[in-house]
């Protein structure tokens, strides 16, 4: 006994759904492929080849590594060597700035600043995902580990927090081994958790950067008040480890502590009572460009 063919409307809907799914898949793939190709070309000749000085030389005709120190191109700020120098430079600067003389002519000195200021590079994501005043911080250690949390200017600091609900994929994250492999790979627009307040307001907190999820702060589920009381220490959200080749890219996409203060000061003193997403994004971009130009002039 043969079954009746499906109605024409149902067949049309199935075909349309199949076409939509295939088109969305093909639209995402080229973007990821383009990103990989650009990164591969950018890192070409930025490190030494391990085979060129061995008997027989390098067996690869189109080797992406340099055959000798003369060919090494480490001037690119996105190369692994350049990004390692950047992290070391920031660590040395913090080490030099963490002490100050107690009295004039005294041989002893005392530590200056908080633990965060002494050991982390402080960065901020302003108006995260276009939501005004919903700022988050990203503190990067010299070992590339990034601590993500809520900035002091976030509106949740003025609310009475009831609960912190992490996303399912974040709670199910597991890492293994000494190098913490197997963690979920986070994207800047991925939601980490949802904050629920007594007033009924809800706030979504995001990853802000790309990287592997290493650890979540499970204490926030039982003690949500930590997020407000100790937002920079015990009240952090997650720890994320970015890729080595993306350290400079992450620091370029976020504002430094000085840029963040300047950004908020400009918006508070402006005539715009409720800054729009476009105005705030433009202001942040201008501040970032000005700081880059100042760094270039200082180096020259």
mmCIF file of C-alpha atoms in Angstrom:
data_model
loop_
_atom_site.group_PDB
_atom_site.id
_atom_site.type_symbol
_atom_site.label_atom_id
_atom_site.label_comp_id
_atom_site.label_asym_id
_atom_site.label_seq_id
_atom_site.Cartn_x
_atom_site.Cartn_y
_atom_site.Cartn_z
ATOM 1 C CA UNK A 1 0.000 0.000 0.000
ATOM 2 C CA UNK A 2 1.572 3.285 -1.098
ATOM 3 C CA UNK A 3 1.414 6.353 1.152
ATOM 4 C CA UNK A 4 -0.170 9.556 -0.092
ATOM 5 C CA UNK A 5 2.198 12.332 -1.144
ATOM 6 C CA UNK A 6 2.482 15.305 1.274
ATOM 7 C CA UNK A 7 0.390 18.394 0.535
ATOM 8 C CA UNK A 8 1.900 20.947 -1.802
ATOM 9 C CA UNK A 9 1.978 23.637 0.912
ATOM 10 C CA UNK A 10 3.874 21.369 3.293
ATOM 11 C CA UNK A 11 6.426 20.445 0.632
ATOM 12 C CA UNK A 12 6.930 24.137 -0.170
ATOM 13 C CA UNK A 13 7.526 24.975 3.498
ATOM 14 C CA UNK A 14 10.033 22.134 3.861
ATOM 15 C CA UNK A 15 11.917 23.291 0.755
ATOM 16 C CA UNK A 16 11.967 26.870 2.020
ATOM 17 C CA UNK A 17 13.270 25.780 5.435
ATOM 18 C CA UNK A 18 15.994 23.665 3.811
ATOM 19 C CA UNK A 19 17.036 26.559 1.587
ATOM 20 C CA UNK A 20 17.131 28.956 4.563
ATOM 21 C CA UNK A 21 19.230 26.568 6.648
ATOM 22 C CA UNK A 22 21.716 25.942 3.862
ATOM 23 C CA UNK A 23 22.018 29.661 3.093
ATOM 24 C CA UNK A 24 22.653 30.524 6.759
ATOM 25 C CA UNK A 25 25.293 27.800 6.994
ATOM 26 C CA UNK A 26 27.089 28.979 3.879
ATOM 27 C CA UNK A 27 26.938 32.609 5.077
ATOM 28 C CA UNK A 28 28.673 31.815 8.383
ATOM 29 C CA UNK A 29 31.377 29.536 6.956
ATOM 30 C CA UNK A 30 33.042 32.084 4.605
ATOM 31 C CA UNK A 31 33.330 34.615 7.466
ATOM 32 C CA UNK A 32 35.188 32.137 9.686
ATOM 33 C CA UNK A 33 37.334 30.997 6.752
ATOM 34 C CA UNK A 34 38.185 34.591 5.851
ATOM 35 C CA UNK A 35 39.218 35.272 9.457
ATOM 36 C CA UNK A 36 41.531 32.248 9.476
ATOM 37 C CA UNK A 37 43.086 33.177 6.125
ATOM 38 C CA UNK A 38 43.706 36.784 7.200
ATOM 39 C CA UNK A 39 45.305 35.674 10.474
ATOM 40 C CA UNK A 40 47.474 33.106 8.685
ATOM 41 C CA UNK A 41 48.722 35.698 6.199
ATOM 42 C CA UNK A 42 49.300 38.230 8.964
ATOM 43 C CA UNK A 43 51.488 35.789 10.922
ATOM 44 C CA UNK A 44 53.486 34.646 7.885
ATOM 45 C CA UNK A 45 57.270 34.827 8.417
ATOM 46 C CA UNK A 46 56.782 36.025 12.025
ATOM 47 C CA UNK A 47 58.575 33.025 13.586
ATOM 48 C CA UNK A 48 61.567 30.810 12.745
ATOM 49 C CA UNK A 49 61.128 27.515 10.919
ATOM 50 C CA UNK A 50 62.163 24.453 12.921
ATOM 51 C CA UNK A 51 63.395 22.513 9.896
ATOM 52 C CA UNK A 52 65.397 24.949 7.742
ATOM 53 C CA UNK A 53 68.710 24.466 9.626
ATOM 54 C CA UNK A 54 68.443 20.672 9.749
ATOM 55 C CA UNK A 55 70.111 18.335 7.210
ATOM 56 C CA UNK A 56 68.071 18.450 4.022
ATOM 57 C CA UNK A 57 66.499 21.801 4.883
ATOM 58 C CA UNK A 58 62.810 22.562 5.087
ATOM 59 C CA UNK A 59 60.656 19.984 3.261
ATOM 60 C CA UNK A 60 57.816 22.457 2.625
ATOM 61 C CA UNK A 61 57.895 24.483 -0.587
ATOM 62 C CA UNK A 62 55.508 27.158 0.655
ATOM 63 C CA UNK A 63 56.649 27.384 4.283
ATOM 64 C CA UNK A 64 54.943 30.092 6.338
ATOM 65 C CA UNK A 65 57.900 30.373 8.737
ATOM 66 C CA UNK A 66 61.100 32.376 8.243
ATOM 67 C CA UNK A 67 64.269 30.600 7.084
ATOM 68 C CA UNK A 68 66.783 32.573 9.161
ATOM 69 C CA UNK A 69 66.742 35.671 11.354
ATOM 70 C CA UNK A 70 66.949 37.932 8.300
ATOM 71 C CA UNK A 71 63.499 36.870 7.089
ATOM 72 C CA UNK A 72 61.773 37.213 10.474
ATOM 73 C CA UNK A 73 58.992 39.801 10.288
ATOM 74 C CA UNK A 74 58.201 40.575 13.928
ATOM 75 C CA UNK A 75 57.221 44.222 13.389
ATOM 76 C CA UNK A 76 53.577 43.291 12.959
ATOM 77 C CA UNK A 77 51.811 44.086 16.286
ATOM 78 C CA UNK A 78 49.596 41.031 15.767
ATOM 79 C CA UNK A 79 52.453 38.535 15.574
ATOM 80 C CA UNK A 80 52.926 36.161 18.514
ATOM 81 C CA UNK A 81 56.364 37.598 19.309
ATOM 82 C CA UNK A 82 55.055 41.169 19.296
ATOM 83 C CA UNK A 83 52.120 40.287 21.526
ATOM 84 C CA UNK A 84 54.404 38.541 24.007
ATOM 85 C CA UNK A 85 56.554 41.687 24.097
ATOM 86 C CA UNK A 86 53.403 43.730 24.703
ATOM 87 C CA UNK A 87 52.429 41.594 27.716
ATOM 88 C CA UNK A 88 55.982 41.736 29.137
ATOM 89 C CA UNK A 89 56.126 45.504 28.633
ATOM 90 C CA UNK A 90 52.845 45.998 30.490
ATOM 91 C CA UNK A 91 54.003 43.723 33.332
ATOM 92 C CA UNK A 92 57.292 45.649 33.674
ATOM 93 C CA UNK A 93 55.421 48.958 33.704
ATOM 94 C CA UNK A 94 53.110 47.752 36.477
ATOM 95 C CA UNK A 95 56.089 46.459 38.482
ATOM 96 C CA UNK A 96 57.811 49.830 38.242
ATOM 97 C CA UNK A 97 54.679 51.732 39.215
ATOM 98 C CA UNK A 98 53.641 49.617 42.194
ATOM 99 C CA UNK A 99 56.081 51.242 44.652
ATOM 100 C CA UNK A 100 56.333 54.801 45.917
ATOM 101 C CA UNK A 101 58.665 56.423 48.433
ATOM 102 C CA UNK A 102 57.107 56.925 51.849
ATOM 103 C CA UNK A 103 59.087 60.007 52.948
ATOM 104 C CA UNK A 104 61.547 62.306 51.236
ATOM 105 C CA UNK A 105 64.995 60.799 51.346
ATOM 106 C CA UNK A 106 63.726 57.571 52.892
ATOM 107 C CA UNK A 107 65.270 54.346 51.694
ATOM 108 C CA UNK A 108 62.098 52.329 52.146
ATOM 109 C CA UNK A 109 59.060 52.353 49.902
ATOM 110 C CA UNK A 110 55.485 51.120 50.132
ATOM 111 C CA UNK A 111 53.182 49.437 47.666
ATOM 112 C CA UNK A 112 50.852 51.654 45.672
ATOM 113 C CA UNK A 113 47.441 50.807 44.263
ATOM 114 C CA UNK A 114 45.236 47.772 44.618
ATOM 115 C CA UNK A 115 46.088 44.197 43.714
ATOM 116 C CA UNK A 116 44.201 44.635 40.413
ATOM 117 C CA UNK A 117 46.218 47.719 39.492
ATOM 118 C CA UNK A 118 49.525 46.022 40.315
ATOM 119 C CA UNK A 119 49.074 42.728 38.485
ATOM 120 C CA UNK A 120 46.429 43.235 35.776
ATOM 121 C CA UNK A 121 45.940 45.340 32.673
ATOM 122 C CA UNK A 122 42.538 46.937 33.242
ATOM 123 C CA UNK A 123 40.220 47.212 30.235
ATOM 124 C CA UNK A 124 36.547 48.042 29.847
ATOM 125 C CA UNK A 125 33.690 47.285 27.453
ATOM 126 C CA UNK A 126 31.464 50.386 27.415
ATOM 127 C CA UNK A 127 27.754 50.163 26.589
ATOM 128 C CA UNK A 128 28.082 46.426 25.994
ATOM 129 C CA UNK A 129 25.969 45.224 23.041
ATOM 130 C CA UNK A 130 24.661 48.774 22.598
ATOM 131 C CA UNK A 131 22.991 48.956 26.016
ATOM 132 C CA UNK A 132 23.660 52.351 27.573
ATOM 133 C CA UNK A 133 25.714 52.383 30.809
ATOM 134 C CA UNK A 134 25.896 48.577 30.948
ATOM 135 C CA UNK A 135 29.682 48.485 31.264
ATOM 136 C CA UNK A 136 31.826 45.448 31.996
ATOM 137 C CA UNK A 137 35.492 45.088 32.829
ATOM 138 C CA UNK A 138 38.114 42.711 31.437
ATOM 139 C CA UNK A 139 41.278 42.424 33.543
ATOM 140 C CA UNK A 140 44.136 40.716 31.673
ATOM 141 C CA UNK A 141 46.974 39.099 33.657
ATOM 142 C CA UNK A 142 50.488 38.682 32.261
ATOM 143 C CA UNK A 143 49.696 34.978 31.699
ATOM 144 C CA UNK A 144 46.891 35.982 29.253
ATOM 145 C CA UNK A 145 44.080 34.916 31.606
ATOM 146 C CA UNK A 146 41.248 37.459 31.551
ATOM 147 C CA UNK A 147 38.890 38.078 34.463
ATOM 148 C CA UNK A 148 35.479 39.337 33.282
ATOM 149 C CA UNK A 149 33.070 41.119 35.599
ATOM 150 C CA UNK A 150 30.687 44.032 36.113
ATOM 151 C CA UNK A 151 32.014 47.591 36.101
ATOM 152 C CA UNK A 152 31.146 49.976 38.901
ATOM 153 C CA UNK A 153 29.130 52.184 36.531
ATOM 154 C CA UNK A 154 26.702 49.360 35.627
ATOM 155 C CA UNK A 155 23.026 50.086 36.518
ATOM 156 C CA UNK A 156 22.811 46.857 38.547
ATOM 157 C CA UNK A 157 24.910 48.575 41.231
ATOM 158 C CA UNK A 158 21.882 50.785 41.999
ATOM 159 C CA UNK A 159 19.489 47.828 42.210
ATOM 160 C CA UNK A 160 18.832 45.185 44.852
ATOM 161 C CA UNK A 161 20.173 41.989 43.316
ATOM 162 C CA UNK A 162 18.150 38.815 43.882
ATOM 163 C CA UNK A 163 19.876 36.114 41.831
ATOM 164 C CA UNK A 164 22.595 35.370 39.291
ATOM 165 C CA UNK A 165 21.541 32.740 36.755
ATOM 166 C CA UNK A 166 24.324 31.388 34.537
ATOM 167 C CA UNK A 167 23.547 30.057 31.074
ATOM 168 C CA UNK A 168 23.325 26.275 30.692
ATOM 169 C CA UNK A 169 26.374 25.959 28.431
ATOM 170 C CA UNK A 170 28.404 27.987 30.937
ATOM 171 C CA UNK A 171 27.382 25.822 33.892
ATOM 172 C CA UNK A 172 28.139 22.630 31.978
ATOM 173 C CA UNK A 173 31.629 23.831 31.046
ATOM 174 C CA UNK A 174 34.408 21.422 32.057
ATOM 175 C CA UNK A 175 38.173 21.726 31.583
ATOM 176 C CA UNK A 176 40.782 19.011 32.076
ATOM 177 C CA UNK A 177 44.525 18.714 32.478
ATOM 178 C CA UNK A 178 47.255 21.132 33.405
ATOM 179 C CA UNK A 179 46.537 23.386 30.421
ATOM 180 C CA UNK A 180 42.766 23.484 31.101
ATOM 181 C CA UNK A 181 41.679 22.106 27.731
ATOM 182 C CA UNK A 182 38.148 21.347 26.633
ATOM 183 C CA UNK A 183 36.541 24.598 27.729
ATOM 184 C CA UNK A 184 33.660 26.152 25.822
ATOM 185 C CA UNK A 185 34.869 28.743 23.306
ATOM 186 C CA UNK A 186 33.237 32.078 24.066
ATOM 187 C CA UNK A 187 32.423 34.874 21.631
ATOM 188 C CA UNK A 188 32.007 38.559 22.578
ATOM 189 C CA UNK A 189 28.228 38.473 22.069
ATOM 190 C CA UNK A 190 27.615 35.268 24.057
ATOM 191 C CA UNK A 191 25.560 35.658 27.243
ATOM 192 C CA UNK A 192 27.273 34.479 30.428
ATOM 193 C CA UNK A 193 24.472 35.014 32.911
ATOM 194 C CA UNK A 194 21.307 36.966 33.680
ATOM 195 C CA UNK A 195 21.039 39.220 36.744
ATOM 196 C CA UNK A 196 17.575 39.426 38.280
ATOM 197 C CA UNK A 197 16.725 42.341 40.572
ATOM 198 C CA UNK A 198 14.009 42.845 43.163
ATOM 199 C CA UNK A 199 12.488 45.650 41.075
ATOM 200 C CA UNK A 200 11.859 43.182 38.232
ATOM 201 C CA UNK A 201 14.664 44.441 35.991
ATOM 202 C CA UNK A 202 16.964 41.929 34.341
ATOM 203 C CA UNK A 203 20.448 42.459 32.971
ATOM 204 C CA UNK A 204 22.357 40.192 30.612
ATOM 205 C CA UNK A 205 26.125 40.002 31.016
ATOM 206 C CA UNK A 206 28.302 39.037 28.080
ATOM 207 C CA UNK A 207 31.679 37.456 27.451
ATOM 208 C CA UNK A 208 33.052 40.668 25.797
ATOM 209 C CA UNK A 209 36.058 38.786 24.318
ATOM 210 C CA UNK A 210 36.900 35.645 22.358
ATOM 211 C CA UNK A 211 38.532 32.785 24.217
ATOM 212 C CA UNK A 212 38.248 29.500 26.050
ATOM 213 C CA UNK A 213 36.141 29.464 29.222
ATOM 214 C CA UNK A 214 38.384 28.337 32.084
ATOM 215 C CA UNK A 215 36.350 28.964 35.219
ATOM 216 C CA UNK A 216 33.046 30.411 36.446
ATOM 217 C CA UNK A 217 32.406 31.964 39.843
ATOM 218 C CA UNK A 218 29.886 29.506 41.286
ATOM 219 C CA UNK A 219 29.774 31.430 44.570
ATOM 220 C CA UNK A 220 27.548 34.014 42.896
ATOM 221 C CA UNK A 221 24.710 31.497 42.729
ATOM 222 C CA UNK A 222 24.603 31.221 46.526
ATOM 223 C CA UNK A 223 25.898 34.706 47.321
ATOM 224 C CA UNK A 224 24.694 37.092 44.585
ATOM 225 C CA UNK A 225 25.522 40.131 46.746
ATOM 226 C CA UNK A 226 29.232 39.479 46.130
ATOM 227 C CA UNK A 227 28.770 40.852 42.618
ATOM 228 C CA UNK A 228 27.998 44.293 44.086
ATOM 229 C CA UNK A 229 30.046 44.267 47.273
ATOM 230 C CA UNK A 230 33.282 42.902 45.745
ATOM 231 C CA UNK A 231 32.731 43.276 42.025
ATOM 232 C CA UNK A 232 36.469 43.433 41.225
ATOM 233 C CA UNK A 233 37.618 40.521 43.383
ATOM 234 C CA UNK A 234 35.319 37.826 44.793
ATOM 235 C CA UNK A 235 32.413 39.040 42.658
ATOM 236 C CA UNK A 236 33.967 38.312 39.256
ATOM 237 C CA UNK A 237 31.952 36.369 36.670
ATOM 238 C CA UNK A 238 34.279 34.133 34.649
ATOM 239 C CA UNK A 239 37.907 33.597 33.694
ATOM 240 C CA UNK A 240 38.602 33.357 29.953
ATOM 241 C CA UNK A 241 41.848 32.482 28.178
ATOM 242 C CA UNK A 242 42.158 34.156 24.745
ATOM 243 C CA UNK A 243 44.331 32.853 21.937
ATOM 244 C CA UNK A 244 47.945 34.010 21.813
ATOM 245 C CA UNK A 245 47.438 35.679 18.455
ATOM 246 C CA UNK A 246 44.415 37.682 19.631
ATOM 247 C CA UNK A 247 45.851 39.501 22.653
ATOM 248 C CA UNK A 248 46.580 42.732 20.767
ATOM 249 C CA UNK A 249 43.255 42.530 18.937
ATOM 250 C CA UNK A 250 41.393 42.262 22.257
ATOM 251 C CA UNK A 251 43.241 45.204 23.781
ATOM 252 C CA UNK A 252 42.484 47.293 20.704
ATOM 253 C CA UNK A 253 38.765 46.492 20.880
ATOM 254 C CA UNK A 254 38.435 47.578 24.543
ATOM 255 C CA UNK A 255 39.098 50.838 26.373
ATOM 256 C CA UNK A 256 41.901 51.231 28.900
ATOM 257 C CA UNK A 257 41.188 52.550 32.387
ATOM 258 C CA UNK A 258 42.137 56.127 31.481
ATOM 259 C CA UNK A 259 40.127 55.968 28.250
ATOM 260 C CA UNK A 260 37.141 54.586 30.162
ATOM 261 C CA UNK A 261 37.234 57.479 32.655
ATOM 262 C CA UNK A 262 37.529 59.971 29.825
ATOM 263 C CA UNK A 263 34.665 58.310 27.959
ATOM 264 C CA UNK A 264 32.298 58.478 30.946
ATOM 265 C CA UNK A 265 33.347 62.047 31.808
ATOM 266 C CA UNK A 266 32.569 63.251 28.281
ATOM 267 C CA UNK A 267 29.121 61.657 28.239
ATOM 268 C CA UNK A 268 28.219 62.978 31.686
ATOM 269 C CA UNK A 269 29.193 66.551 30.840
ATOM 270 C CA UNK A 270 27.651 66.524 27.369
ATOM 271 C CA UNK A 271 24.365 68.191 26.579
ATOM 272 C CA UNK A 272 22.837 64.883 25.553
ATOM 273 C CA UNK A 273 20.631 63.770 28.430
ATOM 274 C CA UNK A 274 20.268 60.193 27.163
ATOM 275 C CA UNK A 275 23.230 59.287 24.958
ATOM 276 C CA UNK A 276 22.324 57.027 22.103
ATOM 277 C CA UNK A 277 24.202 53.956 21.018
ATOM 278 C CA UNK A 278 25.638 55.819 18.004
ATOM 279 C CA UNK A 279 26.842 58.786 20.090
ATOM 280 C CA UNK A 280 28.526 56.618 22.725
ATOM 281 C CA UNK A 281 30.131 54.318 20.155
ATOM 282 C CA UNK A 282 31.478 57.307 18.198
ATOM 283 C CA UNK A 283 32.877 58.895 21.363
ATOM 284 C CA UNK A 284 34.621 55.652 22.377
ATOM 285 C CA UNK A 285 36.118 55.306 18.889
ATOM 286 C CA UNK A 286 37.459 58.872 18.935
ATOM 287 C CA UNK A 287 39.023 58.392 22.382
ATOM 288 C CA UNK A 288 40.691 55.169 21.221
ATOM 289 C CA UNK A 289 42.104 56.860 18.102
ATOM 290 C CA UNK A 290 43.437 59.807 20.143
ATOM 291 C CA UNK A 291 45.203 57.494 22.589
ATOM 292 C CA UNK A 292 46.785 55.556 19.696
ATOM 293 C CA UNK A 293 48.083 58.779 18.118
ATOM 294 C CA UNK A 294 49.566 59.869 21.464
ATOM 295 C CA UNK A 295 51.386 56.533 21.798
ATOM 296 C CA UNK A 296 52.802 56.842 18.260
ATOM 297 C CA UNK A 297 54.025 60.398 18.930
ATOM 298 C CA UNK A 298 55.646 59.312 22.203
ATOM 299 C CA UNK A 299 57.495 56.454 20.451
ATOM 300 C CA UNK A 300 58.745 58.823 17.729
#
